[in-house]
């Protein structure tokens, strides 16, 4: 009987258990950081979670037990365990853990003074991949998914004075996971983004959306939702620079909408104008910096604020320059976005998962539009309900966190997924969910080139009806074909929509040179860029590109020693920050494009 129970338990899909709804704009709230040193215990056999019969142990490591006498057997001790600075990935913080996939326990002591009439949440920017959170020895929440934030109500559990928080992080890959077990990026494990204790009033503004009404330039629409269904609550909105000061009362759901006449200066890459917006209720003032713009398509054109634009992009993984671990801070992000700006970019594709919130906010300040994506990548288990629930939750959390970030112009629901009815159904559901949740942005996904003959390439995908931009990855001259083939290649993209080349590129080891005919040399990569850009620039509807990729990044699939050494070398900047020749080829092309659109 027991075996059957264990078997059924193992079949339960890995989905998000009950978690509290996301608090909008967490950095504007009253918070205490838990960043800094945490003790950690590496637990490859999950000895801290299961007993020797694989039952969940009620006295696991989350109890943070101490030996009470000389004969008291306690086979773990956080107090004598090593420290790790959080946020971080354990792979680059402890050499023994570079390749590690499994469980690591983290513990931090903190003192706290709960405020009367306030609620307390613990907020995680991201934990990769499976997080179980305990406070003072009791489980308070859990979360699946390595790149989206979550917050847990700990009001009833946090104490006056000394507390301790324990997090069990497991970064093992799962076939039914999102992403699945195969991906071309390092499976960095850990508490990879910021941790905060957040105080909010008993009844508070949990969520809001503020943007231009779709298709209009003289009407600002605001939606505000309280954490409780309380009617008659007076919510105030102020946008001082627009001389807007409005107030309205919530309905029986704790919900209120604003519709305000205003003609704000429009946000654009040339003028990344942001307005201070202040929402007030119940003693809490929430400040946000919000830009106003319209993004849409018309036939084969992409329009920003009604003007045709070309997306001068680059793809970026969330990997910190120089130290190579997971990027998480504004400093990390400014280096990456600074290189994108130097390249002449007005667009970045944040691959293949939602990046940290600072990255999106910095891009917005710098006038860089953003493609944000969930890791529905390659061979996802399309027929598993738990997989779909996980993907939709990650999509929901991605949109909830960043829906007030005008820099985000594209929500992407997938990358390079194999065609099948099940995949079409799965992605159609996701696309419709995204469109219903946010009709103010473009929906896309990175498709694949479907047909190649001697000198013709095609892109045909059933999902064409559900996306606003036909985006696809093309590796002609790298994964098949030669640079000569690029020169004679024609394209068939049979849809009356703009097309966007979400990836092209070639590997190059920085400092390796040739006459341009040898792969892995900078010159080969540069020639491929030159010919590929020339090729697509001739095709009607070419509306932009985000070549693969800004910086070399760690990948467990790139094993050619002395060339790759566990790095994907398609960066146009090396992993130690040195620009390759292709950087200047792309920079020159973008200069020409910028002049064309002036
Ligand atoms: C694919 C994939 C990337 C990968 C790249 C490559 O297009 O989307 O994640 O890194 O190709 O092979 O380098």
PDB file of N, CA and C in Angstrom, residues 35 58 115 119 138 150-151 153 269 272 328 330 334 422 474 517 559 588:
ATOM      1  N   UNK A  35      18.939  40.465   2.660  1.00  0.00           N
ATOM      2  CA  UNK A  35      20.166  40.186   1.889  1.00  0.00           C
ATOM      3  C   UNK A  35      21.325  40.084   2.882  1.00  0.00           C
ATOM      4  N   UNK A  58       9.173  15.332  10.137  1.00  0.00           N
ATOM      5  CA  UNK A  58       8.597  16.503  10.828  1.00  0.00           C
ATOM      6  C   UNK A  58       9.651  17.280  11.612  1.00  0.00           C
ATOM      7  N   UNK A 115       4.587  45.532  13.533  1.00  0.00           N
ATOM      8  CA  UNK A 115       3.876  46.783  13.849  1.00  0.00           C
ATOM      9  C   UNK A 115       2.377  46.499  13.986  1.00  0.00           C
ATOM     10  N   UNK A 119       0.443  44.063   8.440  1.00  0.00           N
ATOM     11  CA  UNK A 119       0.741  42.681   8.052  1.00  0.00           C
ATOM     12  C   UNK A 119       2.209  42.621   7.646  1.00  0.00           C
ATOM     13  N   UNK A 138       8.518  26.457  11.398  1.00  0.00           N
ATOM     14  CA  UNK A 138       7.240  26.017  10.790  1.00  0.00           C
ATOM     15  C   UNK A 138       7.158  26.426   9.323  1.00  0.00           C
ATOM     16  N   UNK A 150       7.819  35.885  -5.410  1.00  0.00           N
ATOM     17  CA  UNK A 150       6.684  35.421  -4.616  1.00  0.00           C
ATOM     18  C   UNK A 150       6.786  36.034  -3.225  1.00  0.00           C
ATOM     19  N   UNK A 151       5.636  36.247  -2.592  1.00  0.00           N
ATOM     20  CA  UNK A 151       5.622  36.777  -1.229  1.00  0.00           C
ATOM     21  C   UNK A 151       4.680  35.932  -0.367  1.00  0.00           C
ATOM     22  N   UNK A 153       2.663  35.591   3.420  1.00  0.00           N
ATOM     23  CA  UNK A 153       2.147  36.286   4.610  1.00  0.00           C
ATOM     24  C   UNK A 153       2.649  35.555   5.862  1.00  0.00           C
ATOM     25  N   UNK A 269      12.537  55.605 -26.764  1.00  0.00           N
ATOM     26  CA  UNK A 269      13.985  55.461 -26.586  1.00  0.00           C
ATOM     27  C   UNK A 269      14.712  56.796 -26.653  1.00  0.00           C
ATOM     28  N   UNK A 272      13.017  58.877 -22.851  1.00  0.00           N
ATOM     29  CA  UNK A 272      12.448  57.904 -21.890  1.00  0.00           C
ATOM     30  C   UNK A 272      11.794  58.614 -20.700  1.00  0.00           C
ATOM     31  N   UNK A 328      21.839  40.059 -10.603  1.00  0.00           N
ATOM     32  CA  UNK A 328      20.621  40.357  -9.829  1.00  0.00           C
ATOM     33  C   UNK A 328      20.517  41.816  -9.440  1.00  0.00           C
ATOM     34  N   UNK A 330      21.302  46.152  -9.594  1.00  0.00           N
ATOM     35  CA  UNK A 330      21.316  47.279 -10.528  1.00  0.00           C
ATOM     36  C   UNK A 330      22.711  47.446 -11.132  1.00  0.00           C
ATOM     37  N   UNK A 334      23.391  47.461 -15.049  1.00  0.00           N
ATOM     38  CA  UNK A 334      23.890  48.663 -15.730  1.00  0.00           C
ATOM     39  C   UNK A 334      25.066  48.333 -16.653  1.00  0.00           C
ATOM     40  N   UNK A 422      -0.471  19.144 -29.581  1.00  0.00           N
ATOM     41  CA  UNK A 422      -0.443  19.419 -28.132  1.00  0.00           C
ATOM     42  C   UNK A 422       0.302  20.717 -27.850  1.00  0.00           C
ATOM     43  N   UNK A 474      17.269  32.072 -36.548  1.00  0.00           N
ATOM     44  CA  UNK A 474      17.844  31.556 -37.802  1.00  0.00           C
ATOM     45  C   UNK A 474      19.358  31.415 -37.624  1.00  0.00           C
ATOM     46  N   UNK A 517      37.403  32.297 -42.777  1.00  0.00           N
ATOM     47  CA  UNK A 517      36.822  31.040 -43.276  1.00  0.00           C
ATOM     48  C   UNK A 517      36.803  29.974 -42.183  1.00  0.00           C
ATOM     49  N   UNK A 559      30.952  21.916 -24.606  1.00  0.00           N
ATOM     50  CA  UNK A 559      31.997  21.140 -23.929  1.00  0.00           C
ATOM     51  C   UNK A 559      33.329  21.086 -24.674  1.00  0.00           C
ATOM     52  N   UNK A 588      27.693  49.200 -36.348  1.00  0.00           N
ATOM     53  CA  UNK A 588      27.661  49.990 -37.609  1.00  0.00           C
ATOM     54  C   UNK A 588      26.286  49.842 -38.276  1.00  0.00           C
TER      55      UNK A 588
END
